[in-house]
Amino acid sequence: QVQLVESGGGLVQPGGSLRLSCSAPGSTIVILVMGWYRQPPGKQAELVERISSRGITNYVDFVEGRFTISRDNAKNTVYLQMNSLKTEDTAVYYCNRVSSSLYGWGQGTQVTVSS
Protein backbone atom coordinates (compact mmCIF):
# COMPACT_ATOMS: atom_id res chain seq x y z
CA GLN A 1 0.00 0.00 0.00
CA VAL A 2 1.50 3.31 -1.11
CA GLN A 3 1.21 6.06 1.45
CA LEU A 4 1.30 9.58 0.04
CA VAL A 5 2.29 12.45 2.30
CA GLU A 6 1.68 16.06 1.32
CA SER A 7 3.05 19.12 3.08
CA GLY A 8 3.78 22.81 2.59
CA GLY A 9 0.33 24.34 2.64
CA GLY A 10 -0.72 27.30 4.72
CA LEU A 11 -2.37 30.69 4.79
CA VAL A 12 -1.08 33.19 2.25
CA GLN A 13 -2.25 36.53 0.92
CA PRO A 14 -3.36 36.95 -2.69
CA GLY A 15 -0.31 37.25 -4.90
CA GLY A 16 1.79 35.16 -2.56
CA SER A 17 3.59 31.89 -3.11
CA LEU A 18 3.78 28.44 -1.60
CA ARG A 19 5.73 25.29 -2.37
CA LEU A 20 4.05 21.97 -1.76
CA SER A 21 5.86 18.66 -1.38
CA CYS A 22 4.71 15.10 -1.87
CA SER A 23 6.59 12.01 -0.76
CA ALA A 24 5.86 8.31 -0.53
CA PRO A 25 7.75 6.83 2.41
CA GLY A 26 8.66 3.23 1.82
CA SER A 27 7.54 3.24 -1.82
CA THR A 28 8.87 4.58 -5.07
CA ILE A 29 7.01 7.04 -7.28
CA VAL A 30 9.98 7.63 -9.57
CA ILE A 31 8.60 5.69 -12.54
CA LEU A 32 5.07 7.02 -12.27
CA VAL A 33 3.23 9.88 -13.85
CA MET A 34 2.38 11.93 -10.79
CA GLY A 35 -0.03 14.77 -10.40
CA TRP A 36 -1.22 17.40 -8.02
CA TYR A 37 -4.95 17.54 -7.46
CA ARG A 38 -7.01 19.97 -5.47
CA GLN A 39 -10.45 19.98 -3.90
CA PRO A 40 -11.95 23.40 -3.30
CA PRO A 41 -14.58 23.70 -0.56
CA GLY A 42 -17.81 22.06 -1.63
CA LYS A 43 -16.43 20.92 -4.98
CA GLN A 44 -15.00 17.78 -6.50
CA ALA A 45 -11.31 17.15 -6.75
CA GLU A 46 -9.62 18.29 -9.97
CA LEU A 47 -6.24 17.65 -11.52
CA VAL A 48 -4.01 20.70 -11.50
CA GLU A 49 -0.73 19.53 -13.04
CA ARG A 50 0.99 16.32 -13.98
CA ILE A 51 4.57 15.28 -14.53
CA SER A 52 5.97 12.23 -16.25
CA SER A 53 8.83 10.15 -14.96
CA ARG A 54 11.07 12.05 -17.39
CA GLY A 55 9.89 15.46 -16.25
CA ILE A 56 7.42 16.32 -19.00
CA THR A 57 4.70 18.47 -17.51
CA ASN A 58 1.14 19.42 -18.35
CA TYR A 59 -1.08 21.90 -16.54
CA VAL A 60 -4.73 22.81 -16.78
CA ASP A 61 -5.88 26.15 -18.17
CA PHE A 62 -6.92 27.75 -14.92
CA VAL A 63 -3.35 27.52 -13.64
CA GLU A 64 -2.33 29.97 -16.37
CA GLY A 65 1.36 29.17 -15.89
CA ARG A 66 1.31 30.26 -12.25
CA PHE A 67 2.08 26.78 -10.94
CA THR A 68 5.09 24.63 -11.70
CA ILE A 69 5.30 20.94 -10.95
CA SER A 70 8.68 19.30 -10.58
CA ARG A 71 10.19 16.16 -9.19
CA ASP A 72 13.39 15.05 -7.56
CA ASN A 73 13.65 11.35 -8.30
CA ALA A 74 16.65 10.98 -6.01
CA LYS A 75 14.44 12.14 -3.15
CA ASN A 76 11.34 10.34 -4.42
CA THR A 77 9.49 13.63 -4.07
CA VAL A 78 7.20 15.71 -6.24
CA TYR A 79 6.77 19.45 -5.76
CA LEU A 80 4.27 22.12 -6.72
CA GLN A 81 5.53 25.68 -6.77
CA MET A 82 2.55 28.01 -6.69
CA ASN A 83 2.99 31.70 -7.48
CA SER A 84 0.57 34.59 -7.89
CA LEU A 85 -1.98 32.78 -5.76
CA LYS A 86 -5.60 33.80 -6.00
CA THR A 87 -8.44 33.38 -3.54
CA GLU A 88 -9.97 30.79 -5.86
CA ASP A 89 -6.88 28.63 -5.37
CA THR A 90 -8.06 27.91 -1.84
CA ALA A 91 -8.40 24.15 -1.56
CA VAL A 92 -6.97 20.99 -0.06
CA TYR A 93 -4.14 19.88 -2.31
CA TYR A 94 -3.31 16.23 -2.84
CA CYS A 95 -0.80 14.32 -4.89
CA ASN A 96 -1.49 11.00 -6.56
CA ARG A 97 -0.55 9.06 -9.61
CA VAL A 98 -2.28 10.06 -12.83
CA SER A 99 -3.96 6.85 -13.75
CA SER A 100 -7.30 5.13 -13.96
CA SER A 101 -6.13 3.30 -10.85
CA LEU A 102 -5.31 5.84 -8.17
CA TYR A 103 -3.54 5.17 -4.93
CA GLY A 104 -5.32 5.85 -1.68
CA TRP A 105 -5.46 9.56 -0.95
CA GLY A 106 -3.18 11.09 1.62
CA GLN A 107 -4.30 13.62 4.16
CA GLY A 108 -3.65 16.49 1.77
CA THR A 109 -2.37 19.92 2.63
CA GLN A 110 -4.65 22.93 3.09
CA VAL A 111 -3.93 26.03 1.05
CA THR A 112 -5.88 29.11 2.03
CA VAL A 113 -5.49 32.31 0.05
CA SER A 114 -7.02 35.23 1.86
CA SER A 115 -6.28 38.82 2.76
PDB file of C-alpha atoms in Angstrom:
ATOM      1  CA  GLN A   1       0.000   0.000   0.000  1.00  0.00           C
ATOM      2  CA  VAL A   2       1.496   3.305  -1.106  1.00  0.00           C
ATOM      3  CA  GLN A   3       1.206   6.055   1.449  1.00  0.00           C
ATOM      4  CA  LEU A   4       1.298   9.577   0.041  1.00  0.00           C
ATOM      5  CA  VAL A   5       2.291  12.451   2.299  1.00  0.00           C
ATOM      6  CA  GLU A   6       1.683  16.060   1.320  1.00  0.00           C
ATOM      7  CA  SER A   7       3.052  19.120   3.079  1.00  0.00           C
ATOM      8  CA  GLY A   8       3.779  22.809   2.592  1.00  0.00           C
ATOM      9  CA  GLY A   9       0.330  24.338   2.641  1.00  0.00           C
ATOM     10  CA  GLY A  10      -0.722  27.295   4.721  1.00  0.00           C
ATOM     11  CA  LEU A  11      -2.368  30.693   4.792  1.00  0.00           C
ATOM     12  CA  VAL A  12      -1.083  33.190   2.253  1.00  0.00           C
ATOM     13  CA  GLN A  13      -2.252  36.530   0.921  1.00  0.00           C
ATOM     14  CA  PRO A  14      -3.360  36.946  -2.690  1.00  0.00           C
ATOM     15  CA  GLY A  15      -0.313  37.251  -4.897  1.00  0.00           C
ATOM     16  CA  GLY A  16       1.791  35.155  -2.561  1.00  0.00           C
ATOM     17  CA  SER A  17       3.595  31.887  -3.115  1.00  0.00           C
ATOM     18  CA  LEU A  18       3.778  28.437  -1.600  1.00  0.00           C
ATOM     19  CA  ARG A  19       5.734  25.292  -2.372  1.00  0.00           C
ATOM     20  CA  LEU A  20       4.050  21.967  -1.762  1.00  0.00           C
ATOM     21  CA  SER A  21       5.855  18.662  -1.385  1.00  0.00           C
ATOM     22  CA  CYS A  22       4.709  15.099  -1.870  1.00  0.00           C
ATOM     23  CA  SER A  23       6.594  12.015  -0.757  1.00  0.00           C
ATOM     24  CA  ALA A  24       5.857   8.314  -0.533  1.00  0.00           C
ATOM     25  CA  PRO A  25       7.751   6.834   2.410  1.00  0.00           C
ATOM     26  CA  GLY A  26       8.656   3.225   1.816  1.00  0.00           C
ATOM     27  CA  SER A  27       7.538   3.245  -1.816  1.00  0.00           C
ATOM     28  CA  THR A  28       8.868   4.579  -5.069  1.00  0.00           C
ATOM     29  CA  ILE A  29       7.014   7.036  -7.276  1.00  0.00           C
ATOM     30  CA  VAL A  30       9.977   7.635  -9.565  1.00  0.00           C
ATOM     31  CA  ILE A  31       8.598   5.693 -12.541  1.00  0.00           C
ATOM     32  CA  LEU A  32       5.068   7.016 -12.266  1.00  0.00           C
ATOM     33  CA  VAL A  33       3.227   9.876 -13.854  1.00  0.00           C
ATOM     34  CA  MET A  34       2.377  11.927 -10.794  1.00  0.00           C
ATOM     35  CA  GLY A  35      -0.031  14.767 -10.395  1.00  0.00           C
ATOM     36  CA  TRP A  36      -1.224  17.396  -8.016  1.00  0.00           C
ATOM     37  CA  TYR A  37      -4.954  17.538  -7.462  1.00  0.00           C
ATOM     38  CA  ARG A  38      -7.008  19.965  -5.467  1.00  0.00           C
ATOM     39  CA  GLN A  39     -10.445  19.978  -3.904  1.00  0.00           C
ATOM     40  CA  PRO A  40     -11.948  23.402  -3.299  1.00  0.00           C
ATOM     41  CA  PRO A  41     -14.578  23.699  -0.558  1.00  0.00           C
ATOM     42  CA  GLY A  42     -17.812  22.057  -1.630  1.00  0.00           C
ATOM     43  CA  LYS A  43     -16.430  20.921  -4.981  1.00  0.00           C
ATOM     44  CA  GLN A  44     -15.004  17.785  -6.501  1.00  0.00           C
ATOM     45  CA  ALA A  45     -11.309  17.153  -6.754  1.00  0.00           C
ATOM     46  CA  GLU A  46      -9.621  18.288  -9.973  1.00  0.00           C
ATOM     47  CA  LEU A  47      -6.239  17.648 -11.523  1.00  0.00           C
ATOM     48  CA  VAL A  48      -4.006  20.699 -11.496  1.00  0.00           C
ATOM     49  CA  GLU A  49      -0.729  19.530 -13.035  1.00  0.00           C
ATOM     50  CA  ARG A  50       0.988  16.322 -13.980  1.00  0.00           C
ATOM     51  CA  ILE A  51       4.572  15.281 -14.533  1.00  0.00           C
ATOM     52  CA  SER A  52       5.969  12.228 -16.249  1.00  0.00           C
ATOM     53  CA  SER A  53       8.834  10.152 -14.962  1.00  0.00           C
ATOM     54  CA  ARG A  54      11.065  12.046 -17.392  1.00  0.00           C
ATOM     55  CA  GLY A  55       9.885  15.460 -16.250  1.00  0.00           C
ATOM     56  CA  ILE A  56       7.421  16.325 -19.004  1.00  0.00           C
ATOM     57  CA  THR A  57       4.699  18.475 -17.506  1.00  0.00           C
ATOM     58  CA  ASN A  58       1.138  19.422 -18.352  1.00  0.00           C
ATOM     59  CA  TYR A  59      -1.084  21.898 -16.538  1.00  0.00           C
ATOM     60  CA  VAL A  60      -4.734  22.809 -16.780  1.00  0.00           C
ATOM     61  CA  ASP A  61      -5.879  26.145 -18.175  1.00  0.00           C
ATOM     62  CA  PHE A  62      -6.921  27.748 -14.923  1.00  0.00           C
ATOM     63  CA  VAL A  63      -3.353  27.522 -13.635  1.00  0.00           C
ATOM     64  CA  GLU A  64      -2.327  29.968 -16.372  1.00  0.00           C
ATOM     65  CA  GLY A  65       1.355  29.174 -15.889  1.00  0.00           C
ATOM     66  CA  ARG A  66       1.308  30.256 -12.250  1.00  0.00           C
ATOM     67  CA  PHE A  67       2.082  26.783 -10.936  1.00  0.00           C
ATOM     68  CA  THR A  68       5.094  24.628 -11.696  1.00  0.00           C
ATOM     69  CA  ILE A  69       5.296  20.935 -10.953  1.00  0.00           C
ATOM     70  CA  SER A  70       8.683  19.303 -10.583  1.00  0.00           C
ATOM     71  CA  ARG A  71      10.187  16.164  -9.188  1.00  0.00           C
ATOM     72  CA  ASP A  72      13.392  15.046  -7.557  1.00  0.00           C
ATOM     73  CA  ASN A  73      13.648  11.346  -8.296  1.00  0.00           C
ATOM     74  CA  ALA A  74      16.648  10.978  -6.007  1.00  0.00           C
ATOM     75  CA  LYS A  75      14.443  12.137  -3.150  1.00  0.00           C
ATOM     76  CA  ASN A  76      11.337  10.342  -4.422  1.00  0.00           C
ATOM     77  CA  THR A  77       9.493  13.635  -4.072  1.00  0.00           C
ATOM     78  CA  VAL A  78       7.195  15.710  -6.236  1.00  0.00           C
ATOM     79  CA  TYR A  79       6.771  19.454  -5.760  1.00  0.00           C
ATOM     80  CA  LEU A  80       4.270  22.120  -6.721  1.00  0.00           C
ATOM     81  CA  GLN A  81       5.528  25.683  -6.774  1.00  0.00           C
ATOM     82  CA  MET A  82       2.553  28.015  -6.686  1.00  0.00           C
ATOM     83  CA  ASN A  83       2.994  31.697  -7.482  1.00  0.00           C
ATOM     84  CA  SER A  84       0.573  34.595  -7.889  1.00  0.00           C
ATOM     85  CA  LEU A  85      -1.976  32.778  -5.763  1.00  0.00           C
ATOM     86  CA  LYS A  86      -5.600  33.796  -6.001  1.00  0.00           C
ATOM     87  CA  THR A  87      -8.444  33.384  -3.539  1.00  0.00           C
ATOM     88  CA  GLU A  88      -9.972  30.793  -5.863  1.00  0.00           C
ATOM     89  CA  ASP A  89      -6.877  28.629  -5.373  1.00  0.00           C
ATOM     90  CA  THR A  90      -8.065  27.913  -1.843  1.00  0.00           C
ATOM     91  CA  ALA A  91      -8.401  24.145  -1.559  1.00  0.00           C
ATOM     92  CA  VAL A  92      -6.966  20.994  -0.055  1.00  0.00           C
ATOM     93  CA  TYR A  93      -4.144  19.880  -2.310  1.00  0.00           C
ATOM     94  CA  TYR A  94      -3.307  16.227  -2.844  1.00  0.00           C
ATOM     95  CA  CYS A  95      -0.800  14.319  -4.893  1.00  0.00           C
ATOM     96  CA  ASN A  96      -1.491  11.000  -6.556  1.00  0.00           C
ATOM     97  CA  ARG A  97      -0.549   9.062  -9.610  1.00  0.00           C
ATOM     98  CA  VAL A  98      -2.282  10.064 -12.825  1.00  0.00           C
ATOM     99  CA  SER A  99      -3.957   6.847 -13.754  1.00  0.00           C
ATOM    100  CA  SER A 100      -7.300   5.127 -13.958  1.00  0.00           C
ATOM    101  CA  SER A 101      -6.126   3.303 -10.852  1.00  0.00           C
ATOM    102  CA  LEU A 102      -5.310   5.842  -8.169  1.00  0.00           C
ATOM    103  CA  TYR A 103      -3.545   5.172  -4.932  1.00  0.00           C
ATOM    104  CA  GLY A 104      -5.320   5.854  -1.681  1.00  0.00           C
ATOM    105  CA  TRP A 105      -5.457   9.559  -0.953  1.00  0.00           C
ATOM    106  CA  GLY A 106      -3.176  11.088   1.620  1.00  0.00           C
ATOM    107  CA  GLN A 107      -4.304  13.622   4.162  1.00  0.00           C
ATOM    108  CA  GLY A 108      -3.652  16.488   1.773  1.00  0.00           C
ATOM    109  CA  THR A 109      -2.372  19.924   2.635  1.00  0.00           C
ATOM    110  CA  GLN A 110      -4.654  22.928   3.091  1.00  0.00           C
ATOM    111  CA  VAL A 111      -3.931  26.026   1.054  1.00  0.00           C
ATOM    112  CA  THR A 112      -5.881  29.111   2.033  1.00  0.00           C
ATOM    113  CA  VAL A 113      -5.489  32.311   0.047  1.00  0.00           C
ATOM    114  CA  SER A 114      -7.021  35.229   1.862  1.00  0.00           C
ATOM    115  CA  SER A 115      -6.285  38.815   2.761  1.00  0.00           C
TER     116      SER A 115
END
